[in-house]
PDB file of C-alpha atoms and ligand atoms in Angstrom:
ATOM      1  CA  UNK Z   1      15.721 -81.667  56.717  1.00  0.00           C
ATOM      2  CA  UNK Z   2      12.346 -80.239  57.527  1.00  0.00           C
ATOM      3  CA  UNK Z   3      10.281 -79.252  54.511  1.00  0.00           C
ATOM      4  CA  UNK Z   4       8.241 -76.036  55.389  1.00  0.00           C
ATOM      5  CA  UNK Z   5       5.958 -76.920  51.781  1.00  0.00           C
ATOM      6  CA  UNK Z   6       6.594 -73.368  49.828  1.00  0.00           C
ATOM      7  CA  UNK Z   7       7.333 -75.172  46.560  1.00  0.00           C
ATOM      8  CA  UNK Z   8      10.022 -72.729  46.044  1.00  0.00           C
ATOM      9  CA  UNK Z   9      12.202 -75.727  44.705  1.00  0.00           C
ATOM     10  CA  UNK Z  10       9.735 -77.004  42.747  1.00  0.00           C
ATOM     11  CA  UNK Z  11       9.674 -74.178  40.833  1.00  0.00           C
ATOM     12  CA  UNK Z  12      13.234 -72.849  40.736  1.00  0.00           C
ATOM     13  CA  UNK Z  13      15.859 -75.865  40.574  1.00  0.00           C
ATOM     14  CA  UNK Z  14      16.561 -78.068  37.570  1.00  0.00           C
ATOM     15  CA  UNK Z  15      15.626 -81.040  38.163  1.00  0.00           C
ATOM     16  CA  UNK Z  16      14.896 -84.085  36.337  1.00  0.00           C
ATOM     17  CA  UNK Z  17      11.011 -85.387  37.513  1.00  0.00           C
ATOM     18  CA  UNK Z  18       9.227 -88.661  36.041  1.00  0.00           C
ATOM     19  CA  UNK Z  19       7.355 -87.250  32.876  1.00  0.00           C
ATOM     20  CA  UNK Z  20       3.637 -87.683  33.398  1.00  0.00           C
ATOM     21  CA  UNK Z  21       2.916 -88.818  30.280  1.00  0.00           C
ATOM     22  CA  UNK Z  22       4.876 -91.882  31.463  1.00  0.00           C
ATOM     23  CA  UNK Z  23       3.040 -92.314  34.587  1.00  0.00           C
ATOM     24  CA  UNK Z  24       0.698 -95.238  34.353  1.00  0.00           C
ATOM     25  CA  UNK Z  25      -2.565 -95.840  36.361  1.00  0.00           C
ATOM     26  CA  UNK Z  26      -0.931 -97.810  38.968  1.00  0.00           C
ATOM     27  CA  UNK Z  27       1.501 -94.974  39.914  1.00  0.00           C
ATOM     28  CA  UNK Z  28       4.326 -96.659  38.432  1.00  0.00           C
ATOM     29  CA  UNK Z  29       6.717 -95.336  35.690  1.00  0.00           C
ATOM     30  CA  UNK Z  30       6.167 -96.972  32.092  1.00  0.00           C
ATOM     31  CA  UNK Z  31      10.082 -97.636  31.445  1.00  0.00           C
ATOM     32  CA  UNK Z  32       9.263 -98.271  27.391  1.00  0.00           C
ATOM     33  CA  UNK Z  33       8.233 -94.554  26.994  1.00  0.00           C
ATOM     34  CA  UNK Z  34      10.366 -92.581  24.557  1.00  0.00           C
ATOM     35  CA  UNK Z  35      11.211 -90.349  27.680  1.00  0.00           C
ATOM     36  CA  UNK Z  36      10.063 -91.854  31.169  1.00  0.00           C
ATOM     37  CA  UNK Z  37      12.049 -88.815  32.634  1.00  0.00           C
ATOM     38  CA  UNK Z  38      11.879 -85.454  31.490  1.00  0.00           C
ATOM     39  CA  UNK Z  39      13.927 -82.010  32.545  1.00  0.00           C
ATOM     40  CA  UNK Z  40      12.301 -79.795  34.282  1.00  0.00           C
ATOM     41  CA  UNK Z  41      13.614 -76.086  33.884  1.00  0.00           C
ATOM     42  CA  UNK Z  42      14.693 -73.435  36.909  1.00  0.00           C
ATOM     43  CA  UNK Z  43      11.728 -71.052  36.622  1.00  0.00           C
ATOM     44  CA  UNK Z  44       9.057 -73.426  35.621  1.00  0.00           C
ATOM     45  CA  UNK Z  45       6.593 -74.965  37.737  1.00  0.00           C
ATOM     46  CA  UNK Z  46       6.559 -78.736  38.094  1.00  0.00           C
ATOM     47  CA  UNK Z  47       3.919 -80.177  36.662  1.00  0.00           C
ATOM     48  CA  UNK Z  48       3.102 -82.562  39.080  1.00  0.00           C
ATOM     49  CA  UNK Z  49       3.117 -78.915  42.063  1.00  0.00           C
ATOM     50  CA  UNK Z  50       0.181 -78.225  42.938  1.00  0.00           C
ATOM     51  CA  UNK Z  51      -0.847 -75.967  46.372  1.00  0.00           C
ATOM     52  CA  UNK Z  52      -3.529 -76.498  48.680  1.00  0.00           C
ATOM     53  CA  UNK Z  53      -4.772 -73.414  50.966  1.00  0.00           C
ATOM     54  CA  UNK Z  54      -1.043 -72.513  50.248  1.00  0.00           C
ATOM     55  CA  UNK Z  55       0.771 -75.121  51.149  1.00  0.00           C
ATOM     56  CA  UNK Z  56       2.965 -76.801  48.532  1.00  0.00           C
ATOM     57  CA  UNK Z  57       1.803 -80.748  47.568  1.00  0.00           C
ATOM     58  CA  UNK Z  58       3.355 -82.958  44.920  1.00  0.00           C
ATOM     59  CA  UNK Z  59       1.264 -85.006  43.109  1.00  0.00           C
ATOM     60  CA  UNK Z  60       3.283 -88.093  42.975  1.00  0.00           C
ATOM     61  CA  UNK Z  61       4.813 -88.369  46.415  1.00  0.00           C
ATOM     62  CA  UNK Z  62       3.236 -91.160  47.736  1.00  0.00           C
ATOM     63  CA  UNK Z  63       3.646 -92.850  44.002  1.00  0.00           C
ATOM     64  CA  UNK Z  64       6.286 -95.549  42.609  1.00  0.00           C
ATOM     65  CA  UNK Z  65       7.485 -93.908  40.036  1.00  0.00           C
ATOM     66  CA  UNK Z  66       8.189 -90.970  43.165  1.00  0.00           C
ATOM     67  CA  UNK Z  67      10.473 -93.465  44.295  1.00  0.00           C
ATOM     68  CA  UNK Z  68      14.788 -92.725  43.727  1.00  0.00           C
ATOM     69  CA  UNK Z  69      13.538 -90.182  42.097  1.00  0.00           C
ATOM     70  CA  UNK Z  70      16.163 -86.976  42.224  1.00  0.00           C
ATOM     71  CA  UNK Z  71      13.392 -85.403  44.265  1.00  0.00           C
ATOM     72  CA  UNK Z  72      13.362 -88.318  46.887  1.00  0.00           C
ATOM     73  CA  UNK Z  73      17.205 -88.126  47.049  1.00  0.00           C
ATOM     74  CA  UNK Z  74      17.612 -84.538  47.714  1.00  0.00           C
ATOM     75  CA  UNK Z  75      19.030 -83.899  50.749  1.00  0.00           C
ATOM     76  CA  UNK Z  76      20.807 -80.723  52.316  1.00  0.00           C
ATOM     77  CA  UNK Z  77      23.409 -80.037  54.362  1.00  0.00           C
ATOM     78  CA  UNK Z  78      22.576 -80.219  58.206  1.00  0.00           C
ATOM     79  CA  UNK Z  79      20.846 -82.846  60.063  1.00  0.00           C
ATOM     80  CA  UNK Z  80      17.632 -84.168  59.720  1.00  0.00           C
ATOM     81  CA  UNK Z  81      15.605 -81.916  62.079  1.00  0.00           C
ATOM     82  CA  UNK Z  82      17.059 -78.102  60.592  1.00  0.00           C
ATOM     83  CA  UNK Z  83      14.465 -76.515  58.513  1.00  0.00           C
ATOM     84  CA  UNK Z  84      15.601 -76.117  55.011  1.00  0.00           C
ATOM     85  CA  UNK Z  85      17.997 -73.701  53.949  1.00  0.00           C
ATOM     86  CA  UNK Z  86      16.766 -73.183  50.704  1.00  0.00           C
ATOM     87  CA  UNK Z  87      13.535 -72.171  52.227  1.00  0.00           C
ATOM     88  CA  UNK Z  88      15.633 -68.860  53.645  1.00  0.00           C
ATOM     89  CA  UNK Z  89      17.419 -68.862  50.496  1.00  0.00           C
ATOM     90  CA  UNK Z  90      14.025 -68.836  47.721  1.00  0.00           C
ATOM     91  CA  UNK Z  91      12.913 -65.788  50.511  1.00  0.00           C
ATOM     92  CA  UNK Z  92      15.675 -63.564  50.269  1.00  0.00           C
ATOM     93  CA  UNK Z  93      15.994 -63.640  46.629  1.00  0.00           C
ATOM     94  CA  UNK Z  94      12.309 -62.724  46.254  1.00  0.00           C
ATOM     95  CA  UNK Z  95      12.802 -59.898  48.890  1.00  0.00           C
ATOM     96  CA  UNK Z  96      15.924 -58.664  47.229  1.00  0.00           C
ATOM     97  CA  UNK Z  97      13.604 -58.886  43.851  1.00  0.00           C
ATOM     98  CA  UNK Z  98      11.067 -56.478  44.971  1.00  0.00           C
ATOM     99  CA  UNK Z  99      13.254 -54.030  46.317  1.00  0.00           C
ATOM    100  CA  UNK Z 100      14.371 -53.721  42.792  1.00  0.00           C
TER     101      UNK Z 100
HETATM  102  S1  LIG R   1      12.432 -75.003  49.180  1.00  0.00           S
HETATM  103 FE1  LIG R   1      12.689 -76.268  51.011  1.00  0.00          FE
HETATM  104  S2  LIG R   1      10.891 -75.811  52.262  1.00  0.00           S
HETATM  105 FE2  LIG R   1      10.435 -75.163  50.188  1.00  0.00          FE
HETATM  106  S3  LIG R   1       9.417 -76.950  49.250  1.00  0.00           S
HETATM  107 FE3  LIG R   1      11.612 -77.062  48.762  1.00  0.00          FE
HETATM  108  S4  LIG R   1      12.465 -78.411  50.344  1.00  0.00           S
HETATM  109 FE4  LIG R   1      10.473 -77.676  51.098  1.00  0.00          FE
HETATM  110  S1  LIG R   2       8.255 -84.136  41.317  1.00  0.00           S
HETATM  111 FE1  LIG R   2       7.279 -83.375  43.152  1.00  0.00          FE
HETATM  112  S2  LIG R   2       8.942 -82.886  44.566  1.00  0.00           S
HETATM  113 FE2  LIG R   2       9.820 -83.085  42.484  1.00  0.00          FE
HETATM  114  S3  LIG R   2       9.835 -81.007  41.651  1.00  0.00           S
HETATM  115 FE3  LIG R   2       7.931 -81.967  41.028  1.00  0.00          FE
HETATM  116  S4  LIG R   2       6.414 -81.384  42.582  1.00  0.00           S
HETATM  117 FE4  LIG R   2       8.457 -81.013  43.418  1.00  0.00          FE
END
């Protein structure tokens, strides 16, 4: 699946994301936390989202504690080399928002 980077599902899917209080210095994910993961809520933007020149980037991609994370394991229907549906999906809601 080809990301296109609008950080649509960043901000509206559940999802559960490594809690950055629990991210150590190395990148890795301090397992003796109280809550190494933490949920994040549809509607609320991940805290580790950030955009730059409007094009979505998450902060701990390239991290450990980024690693078989439900973010690294989503996948979509389709193969590999369709652009993402949700993409389409994030766009008509927001159109079908503002016409209302
Ligand atoms: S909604 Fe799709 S295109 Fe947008 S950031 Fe998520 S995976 Fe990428
Ligand atoms: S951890 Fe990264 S990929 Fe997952 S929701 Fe947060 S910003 Fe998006």
């Amino acid at each position: 699946m080809k990301c296109l980077r609008c950080g649509c599902c960043c901000i509206h899917l559940d999802v559960a994301i490594p809690n950055p209080d629990a991210i150590r210095p190395d990148g890795t994910l301090d397992k003796t936390h109280r809550m190494p993961v933490m949920f994040k809520r549809a509607g609320e933007p991940c805290p580790h989202l950030t955009f730059a020149d409007g094009i979505a980037v998450c902060r701990i991609h390239e991290m450990e504690c980024y690693r078989g994370s439900p973010c690294e394991l989503f996948e979509q229907v389709g193969s590999q080399d369709d652009v993402c549906v949700l993409n389409a999906y994030f766009r008509c809601m927001r159109l079908s928002e503002d016409e209302n």
